[in-house]
C-alpha cells in the first residue's frame, strides 16, 4: 500500500479528529450513494467501485507506459493515486463505522481486492521507469519534482527495484503484513476481556449503568434453604475491560481489589496477539532486510524527518532523562497521598492505583466535578466552537448542510461545509461523534477524498492528491492536531462557545483555571508514559536477535528503566496497542508533534490566538502545503530558528518550549 498510496488510511489517536471529504463542489440533494459516490447506493456497489477504479487505473498505466511528457506522467500518476485512494479510504471508513453488516463485509472485500491491485501497480516497471524519467526532468516545477521523487521512493518501498525472486517474496510478505495487522486489530475488538465482581456492593451506584448485572449461586446453600430461586442467587456485576472504558473504571473504583482485577485482566488480553505480534515483527523484519535495511525501524524511518532509528532513540532517551526527575516527584506525591488516605504509612503504590488516586488528588486540589464541567460542553456548543474558531482564524464560514438521500451511513452523522468568501467551498466534514455498537471504538480521522488540481480550471479541493491533507511524512502529521489542543484549553477560546446547557452562562474563568491546573498536575507522568510507549515501539521493530525475543520481557524491562512505576508480571498491555500496527516504529511522531506544536503555540498563537493575522500565518505558511513542501522548511518559515535541531543526519524537535511549559528544566 505504501507505494502509490501515501498514508491513505486513518490516522488513529486518542483525541478527536474529524472525517472529511473535499471536492470541487457540494453534491446536489438528489439521491446519491454513500459519501456522495453514486456507486455506493447498495453494498454490492463496492464491487463496481473497485472495477471502475481498476479499469481507469489500467488506462492510465498504459498511457504512462507510452512515456508522455514529465508533467503528464506526474498528472496521470496522481490520478491513479486519487482513483485508488477513493476506494481504499471509503472502504476503510465504511468498515469501521457502518451499522449495516452487508456494507461492512463488501467494504472489506473491496479493500482486499484493491490491495491486490496495488501490488500490480507497485511492481509495474513501466510506471517505475516513467517516474524516474520525470524525476530527472529539471523543467518540472519544484512541487512536481517533489511528487516525482516521493513516487519513486514510495514505489521502491514496495520493492520494485529488486530482482524478480526477491520482489515476489516482498509481495508475499506485504500481503502477510496486511493480514497480520488486520488480525491483530480484530482481536483487540473481539476480545476486550472482562471481570466478574461479587458482591454488587463493591461497584459504586454511579457506575451501575456502565456494567452488566450477573448472578451466581451462594456457596454452601442447602436444598432445605431453597425458599425461592432468588434466595440462593448473589448479584454481582461484569465489567468489560476494553481500553475505552477501563481507565474510567479504574478512576472511580474505591475497592483496591476490584481495581487490581480490572487492571490485570484489561492488560492481559487479547492473549492471542502475543503470537500475532511475534509473527508481525518477524515478517516486517524479513521484509526490511529484503529491502536492504538492518531493521524494520530503519526501513520505516529513512524517508522521515528523523531519518534513522538512532536519531529517534537519541531524542527519546534525552526526553526520558529530562522528564524523569519531575515524574519521580509526581509518583512520590501520589504514593504519599495514598498512604495518607489508606492509613498505611508504608503502603506501596501500584499501577492500578494511578487513575484512582490522581483523580482524587485533582478533585481535592481543584474542587472539580466532572458533571459540572460537562454541563458547559453540550455537543451543539462544541460544534459552535468549531464554527467560531474557523471564522475567527481563517475568515471561513462553517455551517451544516443537508445530506442527500443515501449519502449518510447513520442518522447521527452531520455534514458541514467550509466556505471562503472569495475562494468558494474549501471542503466538507462528516461528523460522526456518538458511540454505538459495532463502531470503531477509538476517536479517529478518515480521509475520503483528497484535494488535487484536476485541470487548468477545475480544482478538487493542494495541487497533488499525493500531498493532500495528512499525506505528509509521519513525524510531521500530528502537529496541527497537537497545536489545536492548545486552543481547546485557552480561556479566550473557550469563553466564545462553552456555555451552560440550560442557563446559557459562559463557563467561569476560575473553573477553566482549575481544569488547566488539574491537567498539568501529573503532566510529567503522562509525558513519561508516551516516551515509554515510543521506546517500546522502536525496540520491538528495531534490530532483531537470531534467537527471537520475548516481547513481554522487553516491555517489562523498558518500563522499569524509563518509568517511575512497577511492572505487573504476566500482563501484556502492548497486545492491544493498535499503534504497533498502523504506526510501526513511528509512534515517536506524537512526541515530535507535541514539541513542534508547543513552540508554534508560544511563538505564533499564544499572544492573540483568534486573530486573522494568526490564522493567515498558520494557513499560508503551515497548513496549506500538506506534503508538498519539506516539513523542515515549513517549520522554519513559520517560526524561524529554534524549532528544529540537526542530529546525526536527521532532524529532531527543539524541546525547550515543551520543557518550559511543563517546568521540566531547572533554572
XYZ file of C-alpha atoms in Angstrom:
667
model
C 0.000 0.000 0.000
C 2.855 2.420 0.643
C 3.931 2.910 -2.941
C 1.265 4.824 -4.826
C -0.843 5.434 -1.764
C 0.800 7.605 0.855
C -0.840 7.177 4.278
C -4.321 6.863 2.845
C -5.756 5.046 5.833
C -6.873 6.651 9.067
C -4.567 8.391 11.478
C -5.893 6.977 14.709
C -5.217 8.616 18.015
C -6.791 9.255 21.350
C -8.080 12.712 20.540
C -10.975 13.601 18.304
C -10.297 14.264 14.643
C -12.898 14.763 12.015
C -13.920 12.793 8.993
C -13.558 14.926 5.896
C -14.341 14.939 2.224
C -13.009 17.598 -0.114
C -14.484 18.118 -3.561
C -14.767 20.893 -6.103
C -18.433 21.487 -5.308
C -21.099 20.157 -2.981
C -23.104 17.120 -4.124
C -26.676 18.005 -5.071
C -29.539 16.921 -2.855
C -30.811 14.335 -5.317
C -30.346 10.717 -4.328
C -26.747 9.577 -4.239
C -24.651 6.832 -2.677
C -22.544 6.564 0.431
C -20.200 9.580 0.875
C -21.603 11.034 -2.341
C -20.276 8.207 -4.555
C -23.032 7.086 -6.889
C -21.663 3.517 -6.967
C -22.322 3.069 -3.259
C -26.115 3.137 -3.275
C -26.024 -0.540 -2.264
C -23.411 -2.738 -0.576
C -22.712 -4.540 -3.860
C -21.795 -1.158 -5.317
C -18.353 -1.572 -3.783
C -17.680 -4.256 -6.412
C -18.420 -1.808 -9.249
C -16.437 0.886 -7.429
C -13.372 -1.382 -7.468
C -13.984 -2.486 -11.066
C -14.134 1.101 -12.314
C -11.074 2.140 -10.285
C -9.046 -0.740 -11.707
C -10.258 -0.081 -15.265
C -9.404 3.636 -15.110
C -6.047 2.959 -13.431
C -5.086 0.435 -16.117
C -5.910 3.009 -18.804
C -3.622 5.469 -17.066
C -0.869 2.850 -16.680
C -0.984 2.188 -20.437
C -0.841 5.940 -21.069
C 2.182 6.319 -18.769
C 3.916 3.371 -20.445
C 3.925 5.423 -23.675
C 6.279 7.877 -21.937
C 4.369 11.148 -22.326
C 5.843 14.438 -21.061
C 7.065 14.590 -17.474
C 4.184 16.829 -16.282
C 1.711 14.375 -17.857
C 3.404 11.423 -16.144
C 3.032 13.099 -12.759
C -0.553 14.162 -13.509
C -1.529 10.623 -14.556
C 0.212 9.088 -11.554
C -1.635 11.485 -9.298
C -4.934 10.484 -10.869
C -4.135 6.813 -10.277
C -3.401 7.628 -6.634
C -6.655 9.577 -6.371
C -8.694 6.843 -8.044
C -7.366 4.034 -5.882
C -7.439 6.104 -2.681
C -11.127 6.830 -3.215
C -11.841 3.125 -2.892
C -9.393 2.376 -0.105
C -10.408 5.303 2.070
C -14.138 4.791 1.554
C -13.820 1.095 2.317
C -11.810 1.775 5.482
C -14.328 4.298 6.778
C -17.233 2.007 5.950
C -15.545 -0.973 7.560
C -15.114 0.898 10.833
C -18.371 2.832 11.118
C -21.233 1.436 9.022
C -24.012 -0.231 11.066
C -25.076 -2.467 8.148
C -23.097 -5.738 8.221
C -23.511 -6.233 4.474
C -21.911 -2.850 3.761
C -19.052 -3.708 6.146
C -18.473 -7.090 4.506
C -18.499 -5.649 0.979
C -16.164 -2.839 2.054
C -13.764 -5.439 3.480
C -13.842 -7.394 0.193
C -13.255 -4.164 -1.746
C -10.286 -3.310 0.439
C -8.705 -6.707 -0.154
C -9.285 -6.536 -3.930
C -7.865 -3.050 -4.300
C -4.843 -4.024 -2.195
C -4.184 -6.924 -4.538
C -4.368 -4.474 -7.462
C -1.943 -2.182 -5.661
C 0.641 -4.947 -5.736
C 0.303 -4.956 -9.516
C 0.732 -1.177 -9.641
C 3.606 -1.153 -7.201
C 5.531 -3.738 -9.221
C 4.850 -2.238 -12.663
C 8.194 -1.369 -14.251
C 6.619 0.873 -16.898
C 5.404 3.142 -14.111
C 8.763 3.000 -12.343
C 10.733 3.925 -15.476
C 8.366 6.796 -16.225
C 8.647 8.209 -12.706
C 12.463 8.018 -12.839
C 12.347 9.893 -16.143
C 10.131 12.592 -14.644
C 12.278 12.932 -11.534
C 15.308 13.750 -13.711
C 13.422 16.471 -15.623
C 14.715 19.820 -14.342
C 11.953 21.714 -16.167
C 9.303 20.479 -13.726
C 8.023 22.784 -11.005
C 9.508 22.258 -7.546
C 6.274 20.651 -6.339
C 6.111 18.309 -9.340
C 9.745 17.301 -8.816
C 8.971 16.575 -5.176
C 5.970 14.497 -6.255
C 8.158 12.516 -8.685
C 10.787 11.914 -6.016
C 8.254 10.678 -3.486
C 6.516 8.492 -6.059
C 9.847 6.861 -6.890
C 10.750 6.393 -3.224
C 7.327 5.009 -2.423
C 7.493 2.552 -5.315
C 10.889 1.396 -4.054
C 9.359 0.828 -0.617
C 7.349 -1.892 -2.312
C 10.494 -3.499 -3.718
C 10.112 -2.674 -7.414
C 13.886 -2.207 -7.709
C 14.556 -5.788 -6.541
C 15.278 -8.823 -8.691
C 12.173 -10.879 -9.642
C 12.692 -13.547 -6.976
C 13.096 -11.005 -4.169
C 10.179 -8.951 -5.490
C 7.893 -11.983 -5.406
C 8.894 -12.622 -1.806
C 8.410 -8.948 -0.929
C 4.864 -9.134 -2.319
C 4.122 -12.239 -0.259
C 5.436 -10.547 2.865
C 3.443 -7.379 2.163
C 0.222 -9.375 1.983
C 1.148 -11.247 5.176
C 1.804 -7.943 6.968
C -1.605 -6.565 5.963
C -3.345 -9.727 7.143
C -1.438 -9.837 10.438
C -2.244 -6.181 11.165
C -5.913 -6.814 10.481
C -5.907 -9.930 12.678
C -4.178 -8.025 15.479
C -6.709 -5.196 15.439
C -9.667 -7.567 15.107
C -8.512 -9.458 18.195
C -8.442 -6.203 20.157
C -12.089 -5.567 19.347
C -13.393 -9.136 19.723
C -11.519 -9.980 22.934
C -11.792 -6.951 25.255
C -11.761 -9.064 28.407
C -14.000 -8.784 31.463
C -14.067 -9.343 35.218
C -16.966 -10.514 37.356
C -17.261 -8.703 40.661
C -19.150 -10.038 43.691
C -20.920 -8.800 45.675
C -22.616 -5.998 43.741
C -21.942 -3.565 46.595
C -18.299 -3.331 45.509
C -19.358 -1.287 42.480
C -20.485 2.305 43.246
C -24.047 3.109 42.167
C -22.840 5.834 39.810
C -21.071 3.099 37.808
C -24.047 0.735 37.512
C -25.092 1.943 34.051
C -21.626 1.024 32.721
C -21.743 -2.590 33.906
C -23.930 -5.651 33.378
C -25.682 -7.420 36.293
C -24.822 -11.097 36.796
C -25.853 -13.713 39.353
C -24.215 -16.733 40.948
C -25.228 -19.419 43.401
C -24.350 -18.664 47.010
C -21.660 -21.175 48.072
C -22.872 -23.668 50.666
C -26.581 -23.013 50.185
C -28.529 -26.186 51.104
C -31.577 -27.506 49.319
C -33.569 -27.037 52.526
C -32.929 -23.296 52.344
C -34.497 -23.004 48.931
C -37.372 -20.690 49.551
C -37.294 -19.190 46.095
C -34.981 -19.201 43.117
C -33.722 -15.719 44.025
C -32.861 -16.647 47.586
C -29.758 -18.636 46.541
C -28.514 -16.144 43.960
C -25.950 -13.484 44.682
C -25.916 -10.400 42.486
C -22.700 -9.050 41.040
C -21.533 -7.026 38.063
C -19.496 -7.800 34.971
C -17.010 -5.116 33.977
C -15.897 -5.118 30.338
C -12.236 -4.126 30.195
C -11.890 -2.671 26.715
C -9.415 0.248 26.617
C -12.075 2.931 26.131
C -13.802 2.103 29.446
C -11.090 0.563 31.624
C -9.497 3.899 32.535
C -12.856 5.280 33.629
C -13.470 2.316 35.893
C -10.023 2.477 37.441
C -10.606 6.155 38.153
C -13.882 5.570 40.017
C -13.456 2.258 41.871
C -12.590 2.734 45.570
C -12.038 -1.016 46.181
C -8.340 -1.757 45.552
C -9.015 -5.443 44.963
C -11.551 -4.680 42.235
C -9.184 -2.170 40.655
C -6.420 -4.764 40.603
C -8.652 -7.387 38.995
C -9.809 -4.959 36.306
C -6.284 -3.684 35.634
C -4.707 -7.128 35.381
C -7.461 -8.527 33.187
C -7.591 -5.456 30.940
C -3.830 -5.592 30.448
C -3.740 -9.349 29.771
C -5.897 -9.525 26.651
C -6.013 -10.451 23.880
C -3.576 -13.260 24.629
C -3.687 -14.378 21.002
C -1.944 -11.163 19.976
C 1.297 -12.249 21.621
C 1.732 -14.760 18.808
C 0.336 -12.415 16.156
C 2.765 -9.695 17.213
C 5.717 -12.102 17.122
C 4.757 -13.031 13.557
C 4.295 -9.381 12.577
C 7.705 -8.410 13.983
C 9.396 -11.307 12.183
C 7.587 -10.631 8.900
C 8.359 -6.919 8.933
C 11.984 -7.669 9.793
C 12.355 -10.088 6.879
C 10.706 -7.549 4.560
C 13.055 -4.781 5.717
C 16.139 -6.948 5.272
C 14.947 -7.898 1.795
C 14.905 -4.158 1.088
C 18.489 -3.806 2.305
C 17.852 -2.432 5.791
C 19.047 -3.727 9.161
C 15.600 -3.463 10.741
C 12.013 -2.528 10.069
C 12.559 0.659 12.074
C 15.408 1.667 9.746
C 13.259 0.874 6.699
C 10.271 2.792 8.062
C 12.219 5.886 9.130
C 14.627 6.503 6.259
C 12.273 8.967 4.500
C 11.063 10.779 7.648
C 12.392 13.900 9.342
C 14.239 11.732 11.871
C 15.791 9.647 9.053
C 17.038 6.813 11.293
C 16.282 4.825 14.467
C 19.482 6.184 16.030
C 18.151 9.740 15.787
C 14.766 8.737 17.215
C 16.348 6.865 20.107
C 18.673 9.773 20.935
C 15.611 12.045 21.083
C 13.586 9.623 23.216
C 16.442 8.956 25.638
C 17.031 12.698 26.026
C 13.337 13.213 26.738
C 13.292 10.292 29.190
C 16.222 11.771 31.118
C 14.731 15.267 31.205
C 11.271 14.167 32.392
C 12.411 11.618 34.997
C 13.018 13.939 37.994
C 9.592 15.555 37.821
C 7.860 12.236 37.060
C 9.515 10.755 40.147
C 8.300 13.713 42.222
C 4.750 13.150 40.962
C 4.983 9.429 41.759
C 6.101 10.190 45.319
C 3.252 12.674 45.757
C 0.674 10.084 44.636
C 2.242 7.443 46.901
C 2.178 9.765 49.904
C -1.444 10.693 49.202
C -2.428 7.014 49.031
C -0.654 6.288 52.296
C -2.482 9.152 53.989
C -5.887 8.121 52.618
C -5.448 4.427 53.340
C -3.838 4.840 56.733
C -0.970 2.595 55.657
C 2.265 4.586 56.199
C 4.361 2.020 54.317
C 1.853 1.126 51.613
C 3.184 0.713 48.089
C 1.775 2.483 45.047
C 0.618 0.035 42.392
C -0.183 0.658 38.706
C -3.908 0.077 39.307
C -3.842 2.906 41.872
C -2.741 5.634 39.483
C -6.049 6.616 37.885
C -7.978 6.469 41.174
C -5.652 8.489 43.365
C -4.634 11.052 40.751
C -8.306 11.816 40.186
C -8.882 12.144 43.930
C -5.893 14.473 44.214
C -7.049 16.623 41.321
C -10.573 16.796 42.743
C -9.325 17.670 46.217
C -6.916 20.343 44.972
C -9.139 21.990 42.390
C -12.637 21.032 43.628
C -13.544 19.641 40.203
C -16.809 17.925 39.411
C -16.890 16.249 36.011
C -20.669 16.670 35.677
C -20.363 20.445 36.214
C -17.591 20.663 33.616
C -19.644 18.620 31.152
C -22.638 20.931 31.543
C -20.697 23.679 29.724
C -19.836 21.475 26.753
C -23.029 20.153 25.160
C -22.373 18.898 21.636
C -24.143 21.766 19.811
C -21.970 24.282 21.668
C -18.799 22.373 20.795
C -19.739 22.484 17.120
C -20.445 26.191 17.552
C -16.918 26.470 18.959
C -15.508 24.979 15.760
C -17.531 27.464 13.753
C -16.218 30.421 15.768
C -12.647 29.115 15.553
C -12.510 28.801 11.763
C -14.355 32.083 11.215
C -12.059 33.989 13.589
C -8.811 32.441 12.381
C -9.389 31.874 8.686
C -12.348 34.060 7.740
C -14.200 30.918 6.691
C -17.878 30.238 7.301
C -18.850 26.934 8.790
C -22.388 25.632 8.611
C -24.392 22.452 8.441
C -25.799 21.343 5.084
C -28.373 18.640 4.297
C -27.221 15.158 3.456
C -28.515 13.713 0.213
C -30.577 10.531 0.436
C -28.137 7.620 0.617
C -25.097 9.778 1.409
C -25.029 9.104 5.147
C -24.357 5.836 6.947
C -26.178 6.733 10.174
C -28.795 9.289 11.286
C -26.348 10.812 13.790
C -23.963 11.939 11.024
C -23.695 15.690 10.395
C -22.332 17.267 7.213
C -20.504 20.587 7.471
C -19.314 22.814 4.637
C -16.370 25.205 4.920
C -16.837 28.239 2.666
C -14.376 31.065 1.930
C -15.859 34.383 0.765
C -13.521 34.657 -2.247
C -12.283 31.087 -2.785
C -15.634 29.325 -2.529
C -16.165 25.948 -0.888
C -12.964 24.623 0.651
C -14.242 21.228 1.724
C -16.621 19.235 3.849
C -16.615 17.478 7.200
C -18.690 14.458 8.072
C -19.054 14.399 11.860
C -19.992 11.023 13.369
C -19.468 11.823 17.020
C -21.532 9.322 19.011
C -20.519 5.838 20.048
C -22.609 2.819 19.067
C -22.304 -0.937 18.900
C -20.067 -2.116 16.081
C -18.466 1.288 15.507
C -14.685 1.686 15.756
C -14.156 2.406 19.475
C -11.284 4.887 19.129
C -11.570 8.524 18.033
C -10.174 8.773 14.521
C -9.904 10.836 11.357
C -10.567 9.221 7.990
C -9.864 10.920 4.685
C -12.424 10.214 1.966
C -11.210 12.390 -0.871
C -8.051 14.500 -1.051
C -7.518 17.769 -2.841
C -5.906 17.929 -6.293
C -5.737 20.007 -9.448
C -7.976 18.244 -11.967
C -7.398 20.628 -14.878
C -6.401 24.239 -15.555
C -9.870 25.395 -14.498
C -11.092 22.699 -12.116
C -9.760 22.142 -8.623
C -10.562 19.215 -6.363
C -10.163 20.664 -3.019
C -3.354 21.064 -2.811
C -2.380 20.536 -6.110
C -1.362 16.932 -5.974
C -3.584 14.437 -4.224
C -0.360 12.674 -3.266
C 0.387 15.589 -0.900
C -3.145 16.325 0.268
C -4.024 16.823 3.916
C -2.268 14.395 6.231
C -0.285 12.769 3.399
C 2.934 14.117 4.832
C 5.965 12.478 6.452
C 4.867 10.555 9.508
C 6.688 12.620 12.131
C 5.016 15.836 10.942
C 1.434 14.627 10.508
C 0.163 15.119 14.063
C 1.494 18.670 14.522
C -1.746 20.526 13.631
C -3.900 18.400 15.924
C -1.500 18.948 18.823
C -1.450 22.677 18.127
C -5.219 22.976 18.229
C -5.364 21.141 21.546
C -3.786 24.286 22.988
C -6.737 26.239 21.619
C -9.109 23.903 23.449
C -7.559 24.806 26.813
C -7.319 28.588 26.328
C -9.992 30.606 28.135
C -10.067 33.243 25.391
C -11.240 30.491 23.054
C -13.489 28.639 25.491
C -15.427 31.731 26.546
C -16.634 32.167 22.951
C -18.681 28.959 22.996
C -18.550 26.990 26.290
C -21.947 27.832 27.761
C -24.169 26.043 30.255
C -26.670 23.783 28.517
C -29.673 25.156 30.478
C -28.766 28.666 31.680
C -26.574 29.785 28.791
C -23.982 31.126 31.249
C -20.413 31.325 29.954
C -18.019 28.893 31.604
C -16.406 30.623 34.624
C -12.760 31.578 34.232
C -11.919 30.085 37.630
C -13.333 26.731 36.520
C -11.138 26.733 33.423
C -8.117 27.690 35.517
C -8.855 24.714 37.767
C -9.231 22.428 34.732
C -5.892 23.603 33.363
C -4.272 23.172 36.779
C -5.602 19.634 37.057
C -4.397 18.841 33.530
C -0.872 19.976 34.404
C -0.836 18.266 37.792
C 0.605 14.968 36.542
C 1.732 16.052 33.097
C 5.254 14.671 33.578
C 3.838 11.232 34.369
C 1.781 11.282 31.183
C 4.714 12.512 29.098
C 6.880 9.765 30.575
C 4.235 7.228 29.586
C 4.256 8.448 25.973
C 8.065 8.243 25.867
C 7.834 4.687 27.180
C 5.278 3.744 24.505
C 7.537 5.178 21.805
C 10.551 3.288 23.153
C 8.554 0.037 23.126
C 7.565 0.665 19.513
C 11.152 1.452 18.457
C 12.607 -1.524 20.303
C 10.123 -4.122 19.046
C 10.722 -3.113 15.427
C 14.424 -2.440 15.844
C 17.282 -4.843 15.170
C 16.401 -8.462 15.943
C 18.440 -11.227 17.534
C 18.862 -14.547 15.769
C 17.016 -16.390 18.545
C 13.995 -14.098 18.630
C 12.838 -12.034 21.587
C 10.169 -12.180 24.280
C 8.032 -9.049 23.809
C 6.655 -9.296 27.352
C 10.186 -9.232 28.781
C 11.191 -6.326 26.524
C 8.200 -4.234 27.590
C 8.742 -5.059 31.269
C 12.421 -4.047 31.101
C 11.653 -0.771 29.329
C 9.002 0.096 31.881
C 11.423 -0.446 34.730
C 14.119 1.620 33.011
C 12.043 4.523 31.750
C 9.064 4.985 34.077
C 8.624 5.562 37.777
C 6.121 2.669 38.023
C 6.467 -1.048 38.598
C 5.546 -3.664 36.017
C 2.856 -6.209 36.880
C 4.230 -9.630 35.977
C 2.147 -11.591 33.494
C 0.439 -8.544 31.970
C 0.993 -7.507 28.379
C -0.801 -4.234 27.664
C 1.077 -3.938 24.370
C -1.051 -6.671 22.775
C -3.843 -4.157 22.353
C -1.683 -1.189 21.474
C -3.002 -0.759 17.939
C -0.338 1.813 17.059
C 2.127 -1.060 16.739
C 0.340 -1.937 13.502
C -0.553 1.389 11.897
C 2.408 3.358 13.307
C 5.043 0.593 13.415
C 8.301 2.299 14.507
C 6.516 5.654 14.158
C 4.819 6.262 17.487
C 7.554 8.731 18.443
C 5.907 11.079 15.933
C 3.360 12.144 18.564
C 6.210 13.461 20.716
C 7.751 15.240 17.738
C 4.387 16.845 17.108
C 3.956 17.843 20.746
C 7.315 19.635 20.712
C 6.682 21.365 17.367
C 3.150 22.389 18.369
C 4.216 23.824 21.723
C 6.829 26.026 20.022
C 4.323 27.183 17.371
C 1.734 27.971 20.047
C 4.156 30.001 22.140
C 5.773 31.886 19.242
C 2.831 32.388 16.838
C -0.525 31.845 18.535
C -0.412 32.496 22.256
C -0.431 36.300 22.145
C -3.614 36.536 20.053
C -4.894 33.021 19.214
C -8.082 34.054 17.403
C -6.771 36.872 15.209
C -6.961 36.775 11.409
C -3.222 37.561 11.322
C -2.513 34.417 13.361
C -4.808 32.411 11.106
C -3.192 33.809 7.944
C 0.255 32.744 9.170
C -0.994 29.277 10.098
C -2.781 28.757 6.803
C -0.297 30.186 4.300
C 2.952 29.124 5.995
C 1.842 25.858 7.565
C -1.455 24.158 6.799
C -1.988 24.778 3.088
C 1.151 22.949 1.943
C 0.214 19.442 3.062
C 3.127 17.277 1.966
C 4.078 19.497 -0.973
C 6.863 21.272 0.900
C 9.700 19.966 3.072
C 8.472 19.995 6.698
C 11.733 21.491 7.989
C 11.260 24.423 5.580
C 7.624 24.796 6.673
C 8.566 24.907 10.350
C 11.460 27.327 9.845
C 9.349 29.610 7.606
C 6.552 29.689 10.173
C 8.514 30.071 13.393
C 12.074 30.961 12.457
C 15.109 29.353 14.033
C 14.887 27.326 17.201
C 12.095 24.876 16.404
C 14.221 22.061 14.963
C 17.735 20.719 15.540
C 20.010 18.717 13.274
C 21.118 15.418 14.750
C 23.321 12.778 13.082
C 21.860 13.286 9.630
C 18.279 13.642 10.817
C 16.069 16.286 12.396
C 14.701 16.362 15.944
C 12.463 18.963 17.600
C 13.871 21.556 19.908
C 12.433 20.616 23.318
C 12.942 23.990 25.018
C 9.349 25.241 24.663
C 7.842 21.991 25.895
C 10.222 21.855 28.853
C 9.381 25.446 29.765
C 5.660 24.790 29.577
C 5.972 21.688 31.756
C 8.615 23.218 34.046
C 10.975 20.308 33.430
C 14.263 22.164 33.363
C 15.903 23.681 36.402
C 16.584 27.411 36.194
